Tab-separated table of C-alpha atoms and ligand atoms in Angstrom:
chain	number	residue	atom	x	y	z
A	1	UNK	CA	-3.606	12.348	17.990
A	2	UNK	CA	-5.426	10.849	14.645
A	3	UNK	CA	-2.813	9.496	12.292
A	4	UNK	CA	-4.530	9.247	8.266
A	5	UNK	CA	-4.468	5.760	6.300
A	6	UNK	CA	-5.550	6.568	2.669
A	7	UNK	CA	-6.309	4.016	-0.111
A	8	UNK	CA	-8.575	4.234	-2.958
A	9	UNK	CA	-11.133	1.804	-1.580
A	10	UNK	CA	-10.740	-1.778	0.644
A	11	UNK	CA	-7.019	-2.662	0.176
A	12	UNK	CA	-5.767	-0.269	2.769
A	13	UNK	CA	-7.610	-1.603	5.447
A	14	UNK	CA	-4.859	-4.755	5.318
A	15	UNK	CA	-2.265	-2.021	6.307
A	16	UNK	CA	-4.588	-0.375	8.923
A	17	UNK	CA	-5.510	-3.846	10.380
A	18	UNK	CA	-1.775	-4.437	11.290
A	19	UNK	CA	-0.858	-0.523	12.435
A	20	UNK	CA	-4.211	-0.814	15.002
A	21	UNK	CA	-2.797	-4.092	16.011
A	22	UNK	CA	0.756	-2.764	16.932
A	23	UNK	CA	-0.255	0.513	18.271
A	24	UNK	CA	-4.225	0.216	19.755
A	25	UNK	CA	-4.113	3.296	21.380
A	26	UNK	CA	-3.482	5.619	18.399
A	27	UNK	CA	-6.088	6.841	17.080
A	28	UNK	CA	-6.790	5.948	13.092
A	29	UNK	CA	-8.930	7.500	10.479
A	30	UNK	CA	-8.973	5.368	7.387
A	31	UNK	CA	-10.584	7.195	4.266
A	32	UNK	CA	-11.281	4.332	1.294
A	33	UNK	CA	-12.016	6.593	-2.054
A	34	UNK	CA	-14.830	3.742	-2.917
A	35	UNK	CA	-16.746	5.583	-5.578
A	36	UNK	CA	-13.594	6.064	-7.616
A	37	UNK	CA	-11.609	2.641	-7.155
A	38	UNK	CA	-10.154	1.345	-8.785
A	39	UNK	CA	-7.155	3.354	-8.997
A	40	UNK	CA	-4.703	0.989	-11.294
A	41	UNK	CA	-6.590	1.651	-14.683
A	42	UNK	CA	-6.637	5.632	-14.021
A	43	UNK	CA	-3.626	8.118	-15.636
A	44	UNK	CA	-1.199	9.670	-13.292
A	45	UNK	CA	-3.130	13.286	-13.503
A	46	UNK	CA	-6.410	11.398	-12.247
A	47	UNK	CA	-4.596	9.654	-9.172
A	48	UNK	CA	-2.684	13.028	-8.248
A	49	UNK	CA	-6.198	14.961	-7.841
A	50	UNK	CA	-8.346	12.210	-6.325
A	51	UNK	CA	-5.394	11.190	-3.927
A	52	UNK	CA	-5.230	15.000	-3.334
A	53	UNK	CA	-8.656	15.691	-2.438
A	54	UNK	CA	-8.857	12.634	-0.076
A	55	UNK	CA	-5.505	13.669	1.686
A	56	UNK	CA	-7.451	16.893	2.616
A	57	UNK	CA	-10.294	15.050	3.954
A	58	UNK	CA	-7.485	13.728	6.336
A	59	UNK	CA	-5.955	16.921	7.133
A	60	UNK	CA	-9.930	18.188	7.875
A	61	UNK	CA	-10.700	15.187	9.985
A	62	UNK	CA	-7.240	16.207	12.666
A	63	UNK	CA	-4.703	13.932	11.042
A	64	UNK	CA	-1.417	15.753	10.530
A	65	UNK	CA	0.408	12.412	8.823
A	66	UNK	CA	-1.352	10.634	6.478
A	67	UNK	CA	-0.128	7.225	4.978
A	68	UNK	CA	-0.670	6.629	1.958
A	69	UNK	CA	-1.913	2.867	1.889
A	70	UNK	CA	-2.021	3.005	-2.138
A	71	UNK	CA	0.607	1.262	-4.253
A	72	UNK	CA	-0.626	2.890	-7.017
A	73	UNK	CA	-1.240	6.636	-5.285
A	74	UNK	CA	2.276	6.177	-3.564
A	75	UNK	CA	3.850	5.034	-7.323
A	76	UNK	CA	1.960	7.987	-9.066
A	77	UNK	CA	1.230	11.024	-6.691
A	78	UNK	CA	3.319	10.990	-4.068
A	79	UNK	CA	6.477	12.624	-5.127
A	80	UNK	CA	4.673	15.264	-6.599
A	81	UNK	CA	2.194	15.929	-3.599
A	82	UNK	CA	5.564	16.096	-1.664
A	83	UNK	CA	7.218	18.272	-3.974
A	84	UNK	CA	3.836	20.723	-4.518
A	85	UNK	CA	1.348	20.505	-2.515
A	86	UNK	CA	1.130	19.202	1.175
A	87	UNK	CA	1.621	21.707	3.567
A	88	UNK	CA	4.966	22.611	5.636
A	89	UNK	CA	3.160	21.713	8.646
A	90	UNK	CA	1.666	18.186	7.902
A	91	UNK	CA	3.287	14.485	6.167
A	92	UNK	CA	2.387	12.091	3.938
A	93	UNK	CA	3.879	8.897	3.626
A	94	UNK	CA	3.851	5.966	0.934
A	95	UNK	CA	4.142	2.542	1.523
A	96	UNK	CA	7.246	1.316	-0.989
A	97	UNK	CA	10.303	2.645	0.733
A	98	UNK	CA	9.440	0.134	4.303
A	99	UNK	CA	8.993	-2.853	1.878
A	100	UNK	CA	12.197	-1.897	-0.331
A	101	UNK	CA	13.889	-1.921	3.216
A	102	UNK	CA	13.349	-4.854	4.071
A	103	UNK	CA	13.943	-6.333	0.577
A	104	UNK	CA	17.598	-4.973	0.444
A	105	UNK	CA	18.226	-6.306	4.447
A	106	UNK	CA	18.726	-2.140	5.368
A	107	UNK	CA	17.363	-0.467	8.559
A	108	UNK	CA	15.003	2.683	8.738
A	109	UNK	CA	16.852	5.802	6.664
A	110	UNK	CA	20.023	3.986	5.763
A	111	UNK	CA	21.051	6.143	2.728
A	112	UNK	CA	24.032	4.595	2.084
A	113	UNK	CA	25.124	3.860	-1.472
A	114	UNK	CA	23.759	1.117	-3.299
A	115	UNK	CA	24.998	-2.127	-2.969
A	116	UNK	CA	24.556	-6.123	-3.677
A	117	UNK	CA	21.734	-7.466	-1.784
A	118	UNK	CA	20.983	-12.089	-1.146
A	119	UNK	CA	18.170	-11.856	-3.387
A	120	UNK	CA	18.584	-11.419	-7.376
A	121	UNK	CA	15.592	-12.590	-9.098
A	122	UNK	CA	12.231	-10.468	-7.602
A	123	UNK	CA	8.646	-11.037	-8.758
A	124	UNK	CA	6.612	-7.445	-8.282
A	125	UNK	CA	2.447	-8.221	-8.873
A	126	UNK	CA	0.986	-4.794	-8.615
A	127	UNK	CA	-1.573	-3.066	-10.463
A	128	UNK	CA	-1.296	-1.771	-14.379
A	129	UNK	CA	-0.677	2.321	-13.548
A	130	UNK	CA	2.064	1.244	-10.338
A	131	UNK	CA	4.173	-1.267	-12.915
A	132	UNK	CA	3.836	1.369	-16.159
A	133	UNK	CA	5.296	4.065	-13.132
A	134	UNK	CA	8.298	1.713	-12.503
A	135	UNK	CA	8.579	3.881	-9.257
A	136	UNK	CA	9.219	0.073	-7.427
A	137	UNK	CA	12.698	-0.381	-10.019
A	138	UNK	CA	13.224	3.456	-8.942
A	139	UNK	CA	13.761	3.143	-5.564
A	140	UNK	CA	14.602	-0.479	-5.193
A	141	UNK	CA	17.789	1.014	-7.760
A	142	UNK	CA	18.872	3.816	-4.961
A	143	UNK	CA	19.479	0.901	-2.778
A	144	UNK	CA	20.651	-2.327	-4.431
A	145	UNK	CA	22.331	-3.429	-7.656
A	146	UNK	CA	22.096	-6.519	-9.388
A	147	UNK	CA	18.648	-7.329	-8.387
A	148	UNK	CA	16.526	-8.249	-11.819
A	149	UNK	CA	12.872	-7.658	-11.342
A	150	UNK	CA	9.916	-8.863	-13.731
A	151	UNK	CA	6.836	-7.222	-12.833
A	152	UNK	CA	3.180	-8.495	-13.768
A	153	UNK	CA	0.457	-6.278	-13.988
A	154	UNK	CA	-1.952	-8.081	-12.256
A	155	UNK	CA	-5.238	-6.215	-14.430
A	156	UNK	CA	-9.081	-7.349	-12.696
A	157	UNK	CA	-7.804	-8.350	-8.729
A	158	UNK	CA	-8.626	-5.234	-7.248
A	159	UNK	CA	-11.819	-5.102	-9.113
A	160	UNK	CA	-12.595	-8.870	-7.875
A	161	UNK	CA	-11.510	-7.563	-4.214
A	162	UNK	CA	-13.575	-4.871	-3.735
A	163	UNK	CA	-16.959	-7.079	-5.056
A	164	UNK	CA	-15.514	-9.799	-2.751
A	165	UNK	CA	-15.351	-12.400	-5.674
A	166	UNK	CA	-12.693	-14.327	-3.973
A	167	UNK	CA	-13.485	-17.474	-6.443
A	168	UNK	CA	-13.065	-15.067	-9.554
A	169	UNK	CA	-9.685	-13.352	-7.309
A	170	UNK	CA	-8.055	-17.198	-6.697
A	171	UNK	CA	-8.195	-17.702	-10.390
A	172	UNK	CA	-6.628	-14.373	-11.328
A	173	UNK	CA	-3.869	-15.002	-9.032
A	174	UNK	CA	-3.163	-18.275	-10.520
A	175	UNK	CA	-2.770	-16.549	-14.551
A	176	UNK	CA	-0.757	-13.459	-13.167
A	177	UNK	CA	1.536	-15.801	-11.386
A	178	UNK	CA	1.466	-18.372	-14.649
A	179	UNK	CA	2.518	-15.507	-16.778
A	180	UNK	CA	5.000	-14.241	-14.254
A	181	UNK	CA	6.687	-17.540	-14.323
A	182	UNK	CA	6.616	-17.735	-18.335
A	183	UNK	CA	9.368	-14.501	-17.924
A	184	UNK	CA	10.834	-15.478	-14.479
A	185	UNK	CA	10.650	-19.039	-14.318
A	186	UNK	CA	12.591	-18.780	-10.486
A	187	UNK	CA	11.767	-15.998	-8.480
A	188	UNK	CA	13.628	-15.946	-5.400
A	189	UNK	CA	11.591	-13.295	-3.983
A	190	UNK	CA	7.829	-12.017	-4.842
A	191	UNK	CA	6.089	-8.966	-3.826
A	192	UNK	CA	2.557	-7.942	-3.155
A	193	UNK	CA	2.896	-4.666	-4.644
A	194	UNK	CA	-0.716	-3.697	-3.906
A	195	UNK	CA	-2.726	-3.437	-0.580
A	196	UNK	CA	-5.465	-5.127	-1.263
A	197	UNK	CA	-3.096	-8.388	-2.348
A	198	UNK	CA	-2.178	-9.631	1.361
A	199	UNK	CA	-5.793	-10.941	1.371
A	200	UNK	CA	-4.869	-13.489	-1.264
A	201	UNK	CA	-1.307	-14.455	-0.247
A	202	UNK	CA	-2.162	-17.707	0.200
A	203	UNK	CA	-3.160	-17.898	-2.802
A	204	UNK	CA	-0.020	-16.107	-4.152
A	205	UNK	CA	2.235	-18.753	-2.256
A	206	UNK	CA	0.495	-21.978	-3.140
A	207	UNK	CA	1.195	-20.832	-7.127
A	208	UNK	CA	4.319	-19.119	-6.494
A	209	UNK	CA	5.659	-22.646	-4.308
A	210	UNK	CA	7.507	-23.349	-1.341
A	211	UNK	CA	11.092	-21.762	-2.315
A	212	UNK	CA	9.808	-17.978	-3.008
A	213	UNK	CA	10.136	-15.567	-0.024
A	214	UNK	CA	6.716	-13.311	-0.127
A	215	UNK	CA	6.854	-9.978	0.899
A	216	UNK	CA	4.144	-7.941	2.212
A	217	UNK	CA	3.537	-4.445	3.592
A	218	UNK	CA	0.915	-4.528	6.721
A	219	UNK	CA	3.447	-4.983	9.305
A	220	UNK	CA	5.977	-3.550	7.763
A	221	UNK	CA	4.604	-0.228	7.476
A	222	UNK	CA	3.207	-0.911	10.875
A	223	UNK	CA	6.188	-0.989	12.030
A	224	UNK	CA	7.860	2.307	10.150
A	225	UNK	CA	4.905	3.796	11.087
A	226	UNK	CA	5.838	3.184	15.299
A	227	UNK	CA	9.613	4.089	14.605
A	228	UNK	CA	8.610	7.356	12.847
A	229	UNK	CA	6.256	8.342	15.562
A	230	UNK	CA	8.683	7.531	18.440
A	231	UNK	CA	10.629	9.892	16.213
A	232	UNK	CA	7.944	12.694	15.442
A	233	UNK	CA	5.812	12.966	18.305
A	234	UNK	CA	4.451	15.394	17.539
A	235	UNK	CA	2.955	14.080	13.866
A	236	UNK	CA	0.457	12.235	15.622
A	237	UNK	CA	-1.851	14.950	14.968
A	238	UNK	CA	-5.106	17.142	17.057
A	239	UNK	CA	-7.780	14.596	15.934
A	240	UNK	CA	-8.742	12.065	18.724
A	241	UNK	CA	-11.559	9.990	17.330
A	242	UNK	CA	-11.113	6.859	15.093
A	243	UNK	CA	-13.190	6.511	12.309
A	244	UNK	CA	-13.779	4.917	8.766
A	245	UNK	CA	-14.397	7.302	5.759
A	246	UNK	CA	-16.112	6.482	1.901
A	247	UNK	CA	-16.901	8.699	-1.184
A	248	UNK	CA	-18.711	5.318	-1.575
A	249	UNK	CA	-22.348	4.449	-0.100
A	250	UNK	CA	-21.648	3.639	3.683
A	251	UNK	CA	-23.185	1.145	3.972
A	252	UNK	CA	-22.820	-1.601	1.036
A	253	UNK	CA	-18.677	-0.228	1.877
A	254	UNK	CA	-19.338	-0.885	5.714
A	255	UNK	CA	-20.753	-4.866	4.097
A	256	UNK	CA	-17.558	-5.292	2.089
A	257	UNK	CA	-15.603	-4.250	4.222
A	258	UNK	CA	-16.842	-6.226	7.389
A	259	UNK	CA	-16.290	-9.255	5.064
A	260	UNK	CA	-13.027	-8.054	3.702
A	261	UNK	CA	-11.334	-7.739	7.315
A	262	UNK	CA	-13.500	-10.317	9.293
A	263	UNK	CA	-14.391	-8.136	11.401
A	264	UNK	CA	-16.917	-5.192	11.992
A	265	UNK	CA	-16.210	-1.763	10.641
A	266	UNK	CA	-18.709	1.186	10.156
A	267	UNK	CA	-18.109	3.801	7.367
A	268	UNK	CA	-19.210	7.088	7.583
A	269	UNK	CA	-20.076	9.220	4.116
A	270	UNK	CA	-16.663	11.182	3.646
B	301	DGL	N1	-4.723	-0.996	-3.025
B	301	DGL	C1	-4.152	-0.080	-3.935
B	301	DGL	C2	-2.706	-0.339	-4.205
B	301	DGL	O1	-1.999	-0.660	-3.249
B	301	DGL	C3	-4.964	0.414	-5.079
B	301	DGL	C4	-5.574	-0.521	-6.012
B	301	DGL	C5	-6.426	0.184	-7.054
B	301	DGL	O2	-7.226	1.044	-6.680
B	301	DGL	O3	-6.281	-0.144	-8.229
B	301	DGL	O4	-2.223	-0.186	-5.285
């Protein structure tokens, strides 16, 4: 009954916080590929394997579905882990298509044809290797038309993140945006394209202002996550124990973390 949450090191801990607050009882094991974060710089090749070999730490620990709680491992690795390599009897998930949902105002698996959606103008601030996949234009295009999106590459927040420099992360936020706004001077929408962003969205909305609708995954995926269950059952998996995983060194992760979340979490060595 263990259900996987995969990122490359702290950010997916903002979608785990909001999947163990809407479902408590199921049981979560969260694997954060420390030692090799960050994942935005890296080619697509590198992020396939890595994302890979973490996914099987997953399957090993008892999770049958494992969500991928990685921007950039969902933009760069997860159609081809679908296509290749994870087995008949086990899922893995990304985190774009709940956010694109919600974006284009459809409900869970509406496949209907593309169509005009309110919003026209969308700011995407993701890492360097998820904007150079465009996989966020991809599948925002199988669902809308008409929607213009300028994406920013927001290079050094992750890295800022996962030292906890939140003075060095506030300034960051306030270029990326600048330079957003330079190409998209009125945004109607902006998205966090990257897990670890949610922990500055204040941040995001004090330099974005009060007239641009932010978008965010953590309950969103939360809540795809509880419809797909109620759907799959039997996904949830043999595992039963909760846990926290690193490639990292447990403890210094278990520090970053603690501070990351605001609240106590123990990491094992993966
Ligand atoms: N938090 C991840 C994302 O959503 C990965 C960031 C990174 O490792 O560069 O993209």
């Amino acid at each position: 009954m263990a259900v996987g949450i995969f990122d490359s090191g702290l950010g997916g801990l903002t979608v785990y916080r909001e999947v163990h607050d809407l479902l408590p009882d199921l049981p979560l094991v969260y694997f954060g590929d420390n030692a090799h974060a960050p994942y935005g710089v890296r080619d697509a090749d590198d992020i396939y394997e890595l994302t890979c070999q973490g996914v099987s730490r997953l399957f090993e620990a008892g999770c049958d579905l494992v969500i991928l709680a990685c921007n950039t491992a969902s933009a760069a690795a997860l159609r081809r882990m679908q296509e290749n390599w994870v087995p008949p009897d086990k899922r893995v998930l990304g985190v774009f298509v709940p956010l694109i949902e919600a974006l284009t105002e459809r409900t869970w698996g509406d496949n209907s044809a593309p169509r005009e959606v309110d919003v026209k103008h969308v700011a995407l601030f993701a890492t360097p290797s998820t904007v150079a996949s465009r996989a966020f234009q991809r599948e925002l295009s199988f669902r809308a038309i008409g929607v213009d999106v300028e994406a920013q590459p927001c290079g050094g927040l992750v890295d800022a993140l996962e030292v906890g420099d939140l003075i060095l992360a506030e300034a960051l936020v306030r270029s990326h945006v600048d330079a957003l706004k330079r190409r998209m001077p009125h945004p109607e929408a902006a998205v966090l394209g990257c897990t670890h962003y949610p922990l500055m969205a204040e941040a995001f909305a004090a330099a974005l202002g009060p007239d641009v609708r932010i978008f965010s995954q953590g309950k969103l995926v939360a809540k795809s996550l509880d419809d797909y269950l109620m759907r799959h059952p039997d996904m949830r998996g043999k595992g039963q124990t909760s846990g926290f995983l690193t490639t990292g060194n447990p403890r210094v992760v278990s520090d970053q973390a603690t501070r990351f979340l605001h609240r106590e979490i123990v990491f094992q060595a993966a």
